[in-house]
Amino acid sequence: MDNYEYLKSKIKDICENYKDNPTGGWITGDGPIPANVMFIGEAPGKTEIEEGKPFVGVAGKTFEGYLNLLGLSRKDIRITNTCFFRPIKLTLGKTGKTTVSNRTPKISEVNLFKDILDEEISLVNPKIIITLGNVPLKRLSNFKSIGECHGKLIYNEALKRYIFPMYHPSALTYNRNDEFKSMYDNDWMRLKNTLNNELKI
Ligand code: URA
């Protein structure tokens, strides 16, 4: 078994043995190994579990649109998550019907995959890691919130890698105003400049 197959089998093992909170399936990362550019999201949702790949639902479509604007496509980049299972919340409605929704992964759940994500980063060996949202940001840096550092290139001494924090693409759905949209667009343009001119990737 090669290193990546071994990593996949460890993900499967952790996900299938986790019983502390409800979860709804699991996936691995997607895209080439090695890769110069690596994106790290939070956790898969319903569509990702159905299709077996990260970022293929609504947020994924937004993400891919911006990626294409940079002249990149999914085959050029590695994309993965901080938590590999879908964290879910079950709510019992008045009619007795249970509804399933996504929830943010708990710190203990993120920690289950600490070694796995570190190992995936080593195998991918990216020149830059773009964190999407607060969950991967907190996992890979000491920042407390994306609002402090989005759109800036940061060298992470502990990791010995560049990281570029961005808002999660689903933030566009929650912040439906022109000001947020232009700030988000601007962060992608800064990323383009970083890739092309600063790091020359
Ligand atoms: N949001 C994430 O953070 N990851 C996915 O894979 C999909 C949506």
CSV table of C-alpha atoms and ligand atoms in Angstrom, one decimal:
chain,number,residue,atom,x,y,z
A,1,MET,CA,0.0,0.0,0.0
A,2,ASP,CA,1.5,3.4,-0.9
A,3,ASN,CA,1.5,6.4,1.5
A,4,TYR,CA,-1.7,7.9,0.2
A,5,GLU,CA,-3.6,4.6,0.2
A,6,TYR,CA,-2.5,4.2,3.8
A,7,LEU,CA,-3.7,7.7,4.6
A,8,LYS,CA,-7.1,6.9,3.1
A,9,SER,CA,-7.4,3.7,5.1
A,10,LYS,CA,-6.6,5.7,8.3
A,11,ILE,CA,-9.4,8.2,7.4
A,12,LYS,CA,-11.8,5.4,6.8
A,13,ASP,CA,-10.9,3.8,10.1
A,14,ILE,CA,-11.3,7.0,12.2
A,15,CYS,CA,-14.6,7.9,10.5
A,16,GLU,CA,-16.1,4.5,10.8
A,17,ASN,CA,-15.2,4.1,14.5
A,18,TYR,CA,-16.3,7.6,15.6
A,19,LYS,CA,-19.4,7.3,17.7
A,20,ASP,CA,-19.4,10.4,20.0
A,21,ASN,CA,-21.6,12.6,17.8
A,22,PRO,CA,-23.7,12.0,14.8
A,23,THR,CA,-22.0,12.1,11.4
A,24,GLY,CA,-23.2,11.5,7.9
A,25,GLY,CA,-20.5,9.8,5.8
A,26,TRP,CA,-16.9,10.7,4.9
A,27,ILE,CA,-14.7,11.6,2.0
A,28,THR,CA,-11.0,12.1,1.3
A,29,GLY,CA,-9.3,15.0,-0.5
A,30,ASP,CA,-9.2,15.4,-4.2
A,31,GLY,CA,-6.7,16.5,-6.8
A,32,PRO,CA,-3.0,15.9,-7.7
A,33,ILE,CA,-0.3,14.8,-5.3
A,34,PRO,CA,2.1,16.6,-5.2
A,35,ALA,CA,0.6,20.1,-6.0
A,36,ASN,CA,1.9,23.6,-5.7
A,37,VAL,CA,-1.4,25.0,-4.5
A,38,MET,CA,-3.5,23.4,-1.8
A,39,PHE,CA,-6.9,24.6,-0.5
A,40,ILE,CA,-8.2,23.4,2.9
A,41,GLY,CA,-11.9,23.7,3.8
A,42,GLU,CA,-13.9,22.8,6.8
A,43,ALA,CA,-15.8,19.5,6.4
A,44,PRO,CA,-17.9,17.9,3.7
A,45,GLY,CA,-21.7,18.5,3.3
A,46,LYS,CA,-24.4,16.4,1.8
A,47,THR,CA,-23.5,16.8,-1.8
A,48,GLU,CA,-19.8,16.1,-1.1
A,49,ILE,CA,-20.8,12.8,0.5
A,50,GLU,CA,-23.1,11.9,-2.4
A,51,GLU,CA,-20.4,12.6,-5.0
A,52,GLY,CA,-17.4,11.5,-2.9
A,53,LYS,CA,-15.4,14.7,-3.4
A,54,PRO,CA,-14.8,18.0,-1.5
A,55,PHE,CA,-16.4,21.2,-2.7
A,56,VAL,CA,-18.9,20.0,-5.2
A,57,GLY,CA,-22.1,21.5,-3.7
A,58,VAL,CA,-23.2,25.1,-3.7
A,59,ALA,CA,-20.1,26.5,-2.0
A,60,GLY,CA,-18.0,24.3,-4.3
A,61,LYS,CA,-19.6,25.9,-7.4
A,62,THR,CA,-18.8,29.4,-6.1
A,63,PHE,CA,-15.2,28.2,-5.3
A,64,GLU,CA,-14.7,26.7,-8.8
A,65,GLY,CA,-16.0,29.9,-10.4
A,66,TYR,CA,-13.3,32.0,-8.7
A,67,LEU,CA,-10.6,29.4,-9.2
A,68,ASN,CA,-11.3,29.5,-13.0
A,69,LEU,CA,-11.0,33.3,-12.9
A,70,LEU,CA,-7.5,32.8,-11.7
A,71,GLY,CA,-6.8,30.6,-14.8
A,72,LEU,CA,-6.8,27.5,-12.6
A,73,SER,CA,-9.0,24.4,-12.6
A,74,ARG,CA,-9.5,21.6,-10.2
A,75,LYS,CA,-7.0,19.4,-11.9
A,76,ASP,CA,-4.2,21.9,-11.1
A,77,ILE,CA,-4.8,22.1,-7.3
A,78,ARG,CA,-5.2,19.8,-4.3
A,79,ILE,CA,-8.4,20.4,-2.2
A,80,THR,CA,-9.1,18.8,1.1
A,81,ASN,CA,-10.8,19.3,4.4
A,82,THR,CA,-9.9,19.8,8.1
A,83,CYS,CA,-12.5,17.2,9.2
A,84,PHE,CA,-13.1,14.3,6.8
A,85,PHE,CA,-16.6,13.3,7.9
A,86,ARG,CA,-19.8,15.3,7.6
A,87,PRO,CA,-20.7,16.6,11.0
A,88,ILE,CA,-24.5,16.6,11.4
A,89,LYS,CA,-27.2,17.8,13.7
A,90,LEU,CA,-30.4,15.9,14.1
A,91,THR,CA,-33.5,17.9,15.0
A,92,LEU,CA,-36.8,16.4,15.9
A,93,GLY,CA,-39.6,18.5,14.5
A,94,LYS,CA,-43.1,19.0,16.0
A,95,THR,CA,-44.6,16.5,13.5
A,96,GLY,CA,-42.1,13.8,14.7
A,97,LYS,CA,-40.0,14.1,11.6
A,98,THR,CA,-36.2,14.2,12.1
A,99,THR,CA,-34.3,16.7,10.0
A,100,VAL,CA,-30.6,16.5,9.3
A,101,SER,CA,-28.4,19.6,9.0
A,102,ASN,CA,-24.7,20.4,8.8
A,103,ARG,CA,-22.9,21.7,11.9
A,104,THR,CA,-19.4,23.1,12.5
A,105,PRO,CA,-17.0,20.3,13.5
A,106,LYS,CA,-16.0,20.4,17.2
A,107,ILE,CA,-12.4,20.9,18.2
A,108,SER,CA,-12.2,17.3,19.4
A,109,GLU,CA,-13.4,16.2,15.9
A,110,VAL,CA,-10.8,18.4,14.1
A,111,ASN,CA,-8.2,16.9,16.4
A,112,LEU,CA,-9.1,13.4,15.4
A,113,PHE,CA,-7.6,14.3,11.9
A,114,LYS,CA,-4.6,16.3,13.1
A,115,ASP,CA,-2.0,13.7,12.0
A,116,ILE,CA,-3.9,12.9,8.9
A,117,LEU,CA,-4.0,16.4,7.6
A,118,ASP,CA,-0.4,17.0,8.5
A,119,GLU,CA,0.5,13.9,6.6
A,120,GLU,CA,-1.6,14.9,3.6
A,121,ILE,CA,0.2,18.3,3.6
A,122,SER,CA,3.6,16.6,3.7
A,123,LEU,CA,2.6,14.3,0.7
A,124,VAL,CA,1.2,17.2,-1.3
A,125,ASN,CA,4.1,19.4,-0.4
A,126,PRO,CA,2.4,22.7,-1.5
A,127,LYS,CA,4.2,26.0,-2.0
A,128,ILE,CA,1.0,27.7,-0.6
A,129,ILE,CA,-1.9,26.6,1.5
A,130,ILE,CA,-5.2,28.6,1.2
A,131,THR,CA,-7.4,28.1,4.2
A,132,LEU,CA,-11.1,28.5,3.5
A,133,GLY,CA,-12.9,29.8,6.6
A,134,ASN,CA,-12.2,29.7,10.4
A,135,VAL,CA,-11.9,26.0,11.0
A,136,PRO,CA,-8.8,25.3,8.9
A,137,LEU,CA,-7.4,28.7,9.8
A,138,LYS,CA,-7.5,27.9,13.5
A,139,ARG,CA,-6.1,24.4,12.9
A,140,LEU,CA,-3.1,25.8,11.0
A,141,SER,CA,-2.3,29.1,12.7
A,142,ASN,CA,-2.7,31.1,15.9
A,143,PHE,CA,-5.2,33.5,14.4
A,144,LYS,CA,-8.5,33.6,16.2
A,145,SER,CA,-10.7,34.8,13.3
A,146,ILE,CA,-10.6,35.1,9.5
A,147,GLY,CA,-11.6,38.8,9.9
A,148,GLU,CA,-8.0,39.5,11.2
A,149,CYS,CA,-6.0,38.1,8.4
A,150,HIS,CA,-8.0,37.3,5.2
A,151,GLY,CA,-6.3,38.1,1.8
A,152,LYS,CA,-2.8,38.3,3.3
A,153,LEU,CA,0.2,36.0,2.6
A,154,ILE,CA,1.6,34.7,5.9
A,155,TYR,CA,4.6,32.6,6.5
A,156,ASN,CA,3.9,30.0,9.2
A,157,GLU,CA,7.1,29.3,11.0
A,158,ALA,CA,5.8,26.1,12.7
A,159,LEU,CA,4.5,24.7,9.5
A,160,LYS,CA,7.4,26.1,7.4
A,161,ARG,CA,4.9,27.0,4.7
A,162,TYR,CA,3.0,30.0,3.3
A,163,ILE,CA,-0.6,30.2,4.2
A,164,PHE,CA,-3.2,32.5,2.6
A,165,PRO,CA,-6.3,32.8,4.7
A,166,MET,CA,-9.6,33.4,2.9
A,167,TYR,CA,-13.3,33.4,3.9
A,168,HIS,CA,-15.1,30.2,3.2
A,169,PRO,CA,-17.0,30.5,-0.1
A,170,SER,CA,-20.3,29.9,1.7
A,171,ALA,CA,-19.8,33.3,3.5
A,172,LEU,CA,-21.0,34.9,0.2
A,173,THR,CA,-24.4,33.2,0.8
A,174,TYR,CA,-24.6,34.6,4.4
A,175,ASN,CA,-23.3,38.1,3.6
A,176,ARG,CA,-25.4,39.2,0.7
A,177,ASN,CA,-24.2,42.7,0.4
A,178,ASP,CA,-22.0,44.5,-2.2
A,179,GLU,CA,-19.4,45.5,0.4
A,180,PHE,CA,-18.7,41.8,1.4
A,181,LYS,CA,-18.7,40.7,-2.2
A,182,SER,CA,-16.2,43.3,-3.3
A,183,MET,CA,-13.9,42.4,-0.4
A,184,TYR,CA,-14.2,38.7,-1.3
A,185,ASP,CA,-13.5,39.4,-5.0
A,186,ASN,CA,-10.5,41.5,-3.9
A,187,ASP,CA,-9.1,38.6,-1.8
A,188,TRP,CA,-9.1,36.4,-4.9
A,189,MET,CA,-7.4,39.1,-6.9
A,190,ARG,CA,-4.7,39.3,-4.1
A,191,LEU,CA,-4.3,35.6,-4.3
A,192,LYS,CA,-3.8,35.8,-8.0
A,193,ASN,CA,-1.1,38.4,-7.5
A,194,THR,CA,0.5,36.3,-4.8
A,195,LEU,CA,0.6,33.2,-7.0
A,196,ASN,CA,1.8,35.0,-10.1
A,197,ASN,CA,4.1,37.7,-8.8
A,198,GLU,CA,5.1,37.1,-5.2
A,199,LEU,CA,5.6,33.3,-5.2
A,200,LYS,CA,5.8,32.9,-9.0
A,201,ILE,CA,4.0,29.6,-9.0
B,1,URA,N1,-17.5,23.1,2.6
B,1,URA,C1,-16.3,22.7,3.1
B,1,URA,O1,-15.7,23.3,3.9
B,1,URA,N2,-15.8,21.5,2.5
B,1,URA,C2,-16.4,20.9,1.6
B,1,URA,O2,-15.9,19.8,1.2
B,1,URA,C3,-17.6,21.4,1.1
B,1,URA,C4,-18.2,22.5,1.6
